[in-house]
Amino acid sequence: MMPPGHIATTWAVALALQKKNPKLARLDYRGLAVASMLPDLIDKPLAVSVFTEAETSQLVAHSVLVHAVVLVGALLFRRKSLPYVLAFNGHLLLDRMWRHTESFWWPLFGWNVFWRFKAMNTPESMVSVYLDIITRYPRVWIVEIIAIATIMWVTIRHRLYRRNVFRTFL
């Protein structure tokens, strides 16, 4: 999934949950956006600088083990961070990582085993793969258009088009 999809889906779920649970009224949407993108924000630089032979950019932060450790840590020590941890964990669902078992179950299959999709170990190759995905698979456009519409809806709902409100949001 592309970045707008991760952020929009997370925000839509948060908005729906806020209606059901007043304790969630003070969620920080910036934190949710960062948390929903955190696996990519961690793994993409690792793919370029550390795991240059991995041929993927879905590495350590896309592992269920890492997500389980973060979730258990939040449950034991910092329950207030749970919505953000769930946004972080939701990234695995949105990327359908269970279909990429070597990365999903890392390090169960070994420390240096990552699934091979396409070479994504340079910024140029990452852009190339994203362009290939959006041109080859039209359904990606549908998801991303819905995602952008959701982000626009959140912007309108929270009046983020007003400069002072947007500054406060940031």
Tab-separated table of C-alpha atoms in Angstrom:
chain	number	residue	atom	x	y	z
A	1	MET	CA	0.000	0.000	0.000
A	2	MET	CA	1.168	3.513	-0.739
A	3	PRO	CA	1.626	6.133	2.026
A	4	PRO	CA	-1.777	7.838	1.575
A	5	GLY	CA	-3.481	4.468	1.974
A	6	HIS	CA	-1.723	3.698	5.251
A	7	ILE	CA	-2.467	7.115	6.717
A	8	ALA	CA	-6.060	7.373	5.495
A	9	THR	CA	-7.038	3.885	6.630
A	10	THR	CA	-5.540	4.539	10.062
A	11	TRP	CA	-7.333	7.879	10.353
A	12	ALA	CA	-10.654	6.390	9.212
A	13	VAL	CA	-10.408	3.610	11.806
A	14	ALA	CA	-9.456	6.156	14.482
A	15	LEU	CA	-12.424	8.375	13.625
A	16	ALA	CA	-14.801	5.407	13.774
A	17	LEU	CA	-13.388	4.277	17.119
A	18	GLN	CA	-13.572	7.796	18.557
A	19	LYS	CA	-17.328	7.793	17.983
A	20	LYS	CA	-17.637	4.584	20.016
A	21	ASN	CA	-15.149	5.364	22.787
A	22	PRO	CA	-14.889	8.851	24.321
A	23	LYS	CA	-11.519	7.935	25.882
A	24	LEU	CA	-10.055	8.150	22.390
A	25	ALA	CA	-11.201	11.740	21.844
A	26	ARG	CA	-7.705	13.171	22.222
A	27	LEU	CA	-5.833	11.067	19.685
A	28	ASP	CA	-2.981	12.842	17.940
A	29	TYR	CA	-3.538	12.337	14.207
A	30	ARG	CA	0.067	13.306	13.489
A	31	GLY	CA	1.252	10.501	15.756
A	32	LEU	CA	-1.159	8.075	14.123
A	33	ALA	CA	0.121	9.049	10.662
A	34	VAL	CA	3.748	8.541	11.688
A	35	ALA	CA	2.945	5.262	13.463
A	36	SER	CA	1.077	3.946	10.422
A	37	MET	CA	4.128	4.660	8.250
A	38	LEU	CA	6.823	3.726	10.785
A	39	PRO	CA	7.674	0.284	9.337
A	40	ASP	CA	8.469	1.926	5.993
A	41	LEU	CA	10.257	4.839	7.667
A	42	ILE	CA	12.507	2.288	9.392
A	43	ASP	CA	12.950	-0.294	6.639
A	44	LYS	CA	13.428	1.890	3.558
A	45	PRO	CA	16.617	3.525	4.927
A	46	LEU	CA	17.803	0.087	6.115
A	47	ALA	CA	17.295	-1.298	2.596
A	48	VAL	CA	19.425	1.473	1.133
A	49	SER	CA	22.191	1.504	3.747
A	50	VAL	CA	22.398	-1.850	5.571
A	51	PHE	CA	20.574	-4.651	3.741
A	52	THR	CA	21.625	-3.609	0.242
A	53	GLU	CA	21.541	-7.198	-1.039
A	54	ALA	CA	18.049	-7.933	0.315
A	55	GLU	CA	16.161	-6.980	-2.877
A	56	THR	CA	13.263	-5.683	-0.806
A	57	SER	CA	12.445	-2.742	1.381
A	58	GLN	CA	10.171	-4.706	3.708
A	59	LEU	CA	12.664	-5.838	6.274
A	60	VAL	CA	12.939	-5.982	10.064
A	61	ALA	CA	10.129	-3.527	10.868
A	62	HIS	CA	7.757	-5.633	8.748
A	63	SER	CA	8.358	-8.686	10.965
A	64	VAL	CA	5.571	-9.960	13.191
A	65	LEU	CA	8.168	-10.510	15.935
A	66	VAL	CA	9.037	-6.797	16.058
A	67	HIS	CA	5.354	-5.866	16.084
A	68	ALA	CA	4.578	-8.392	18.830
A	69	VAL	CA	7.418	-7.079	21.021
A	70	VAL	CA	6.220	-3.484	20.560
A	71	LEU	CA	2.617	-4.497	21.345
A	72	VAL	CA	3.576	-6.444	24.485
A	73	GLY	CA	5.759	-3.546	25.614
A	74	ALA	CA	2.861	-1.127	25.197
A	75	LEU	CA	0.461	-3.435	27.040
A	76	LEU	CA	2.876	-3.882	29.939
A	77	PHE	CA	4.410	-0.442	30.275
A	78	ARG	CA	2.589	2.242	28.322
A	79	ARG	CA	-1.072	1.572	27.652
A	80	LYS	CA	-1.704	5.156	26.545
A	81	SER	CA	0.447	4.462	23.496
A	82	LEU	CA	-1.769	1.548	22.425
A	83	PRO	CA	-3.646	3.417	19.629
A	84	TYR	CA	-0.304	4.359	18.072
A	85	VAL	CA	1.071	0.837	18.472
A	86	LEU	CA	-2.057	-0.520	16.791
A	87	ALA	CA	-1.533	1.956	13.934
A	88	PHE	CA	2.040	0.635	13.684
A	89	ASN	CA	0.774	-2.969	13.713
A	90	GLY	CA	-1.956	-2.166	11.200
A	91	HIS	CA	0.777	-1.510	8.666
A	92	LEU	CA	1.368	-5.276	8.458
A	93	LEU	CA	-2.285	-5.893	7.643
A	94	LEU	CA	-2.435	-3.168	5.019
A	95	ASP	CA	0.733	-4.473	3.347
A	96	ARG	CA	-0.656	-8.043	3.553
A	97	MET	CA	2.667	-9.162	4.958
A	98	TRP	CA	1.468	-12.696	5.721
A	99	ARG	CA	1.866	-13.271	1.973
A	100	HIS	CA	5.598	-12.529	2.258
A	101	THR	CA	6.573	-15.165	4.780
A	102	GLU	CA	10.336	-14.585	4.876
A	103	SER	CA	9.932	-10.965	5.980
A	104	PHE	CA	6.801	-11.561	8.061
A	105	TRP	CA	8.303	-14.404	10.100
A	106	TRP	CA	11.847	-12.976	10.265
A	107	PRO	CA	14.137	-14.161	11.898
A	108	LEU	CA	12.451	-17.591	12.030
A	109	PHE	CA	13.863	-18.532	8.594
A	110	GLY	CA	17.279	-16.980	9.292
A	111	TRP	CA	18.760	-13.582	9.956
A	112	ASN	CA	19.432	-12.559	6.358
A	113	VAL	CA	16.404	-14.013	4.598
A	114	PHE	CA	13.976	-11.527	3.126
A	115	TRP	CA	11.381	-12.167	0.453
A	116	ARG	CA	12.293	-11.284	-3.065
A	117	PHE	CA	9.788	-9.097	-4.848
A	118	LYS	CA	11.874	-6.752	-6.913
A	119	ALA	CA	15.128	-4.995	-6.245
A	120	MET	CA	14.222	-2.165	-3.866
A	121	ASN	CA	17.533	-1.346	-2.288
A	122	THR	CA	18.043	2.133	-3.741
A	123	PRO	CA	15.765	5.170	-3.770
A	124	GLU	CA	15.602	4.989	-7.569
A	125	SER	CA	14.562	1.334	-7.557
A	126	MET	CA	11.894	2.050	-4.907
A	127	VAL	CA	10.395	4.782	-7.092
A	128	SER	CA	10.609	2.482	-10.117
A	129	VAL	CA	8.774	-0.327	-8.306
A	130	TYR	CA	6.063	2.044	-7.044
A	131	LEU	CA	5.560	3.411	-10.564
A	132	ASP	CA	5.405	-0.136	-11.916
A	133	ILE	CA	2.807	-1.119	-9.312
A	134	ILE	CA	0.528	1.840	-9.965
A	135	THR	CA	0.709	1.400	-13.743
A	136	ARG	CA	0.338	-2.381	-13.773
A	137	TYR	CA	-2.373	-2.748	-11.133
A	138	PRO	CA	-5.267	-0.297	-11.622
A	139	ARG	CA	-6.967	-1.416	-8.394
A	140	VAL	CA	-4.139	0.321	-6.522
A	141	TRP	CA	-5.459	3.597	-7.935
A	142	ILE	CA	-8.903	2.896	-6.493
A	143	VAL	CA	-7.486	2.332	-3.006
A	144	GLU	CA	-5.261	5.397	-3.224
A	145	ILE	CA	-8.087	7.610	-4.550
A	146	ILE	CA	-10.244	6.486	-1.622
A	147	ALA	CA	-7.288	7.180	0.681
A	148	ILE	CA	-6.766	10.682	-0.676
A	149	ALA	CA	-10.517	11.345	-0.392
A	150	THR	CA	-10.375	10.207	3.245
A	151	ILE	CA	-7.448	12.524	3.955
A	152	MET	CA	-9.394	15.377	2.326
A	153	TRP	CA	-12.430	14.509	4.461
A	154	VAL	CA	-10.309	14.620	7.639
A	155	THR	CA	-8.857	17.934	6.464
A	156	ILE	CA	-12.343	19.404	5.978
A	157	ARG	CA	-13.780	17.840	9.147
A	158	HIS	CA	-10.999	19.286	11.291
A	159	ARG	CA	-10.780	22.526	9.262
A	160	LEU	CA	-7.117	21.945	8.502
A	161	TYR	CA	-7.460	24.234	5.486
A	162	ARG	CA	-7.366	27.159	7.933
A	163	ARG	CA	-3.800	28.283	8.452
A	164	ASN	CA	-4.052	28.699	12.235
A	165	VAL	CA	-5.784	25.317	12.681
A	166	PHE	CA	-3.227	23.633	10.431
A	167	ARG	CA	-0.345	25.166	12.399
A	168	THR	CA	-1.888	23.888	15.621
A	169	PHE	CA	-2.310	20.471	14.010
A	170	LEU	CA	1.363	20.394	13.087
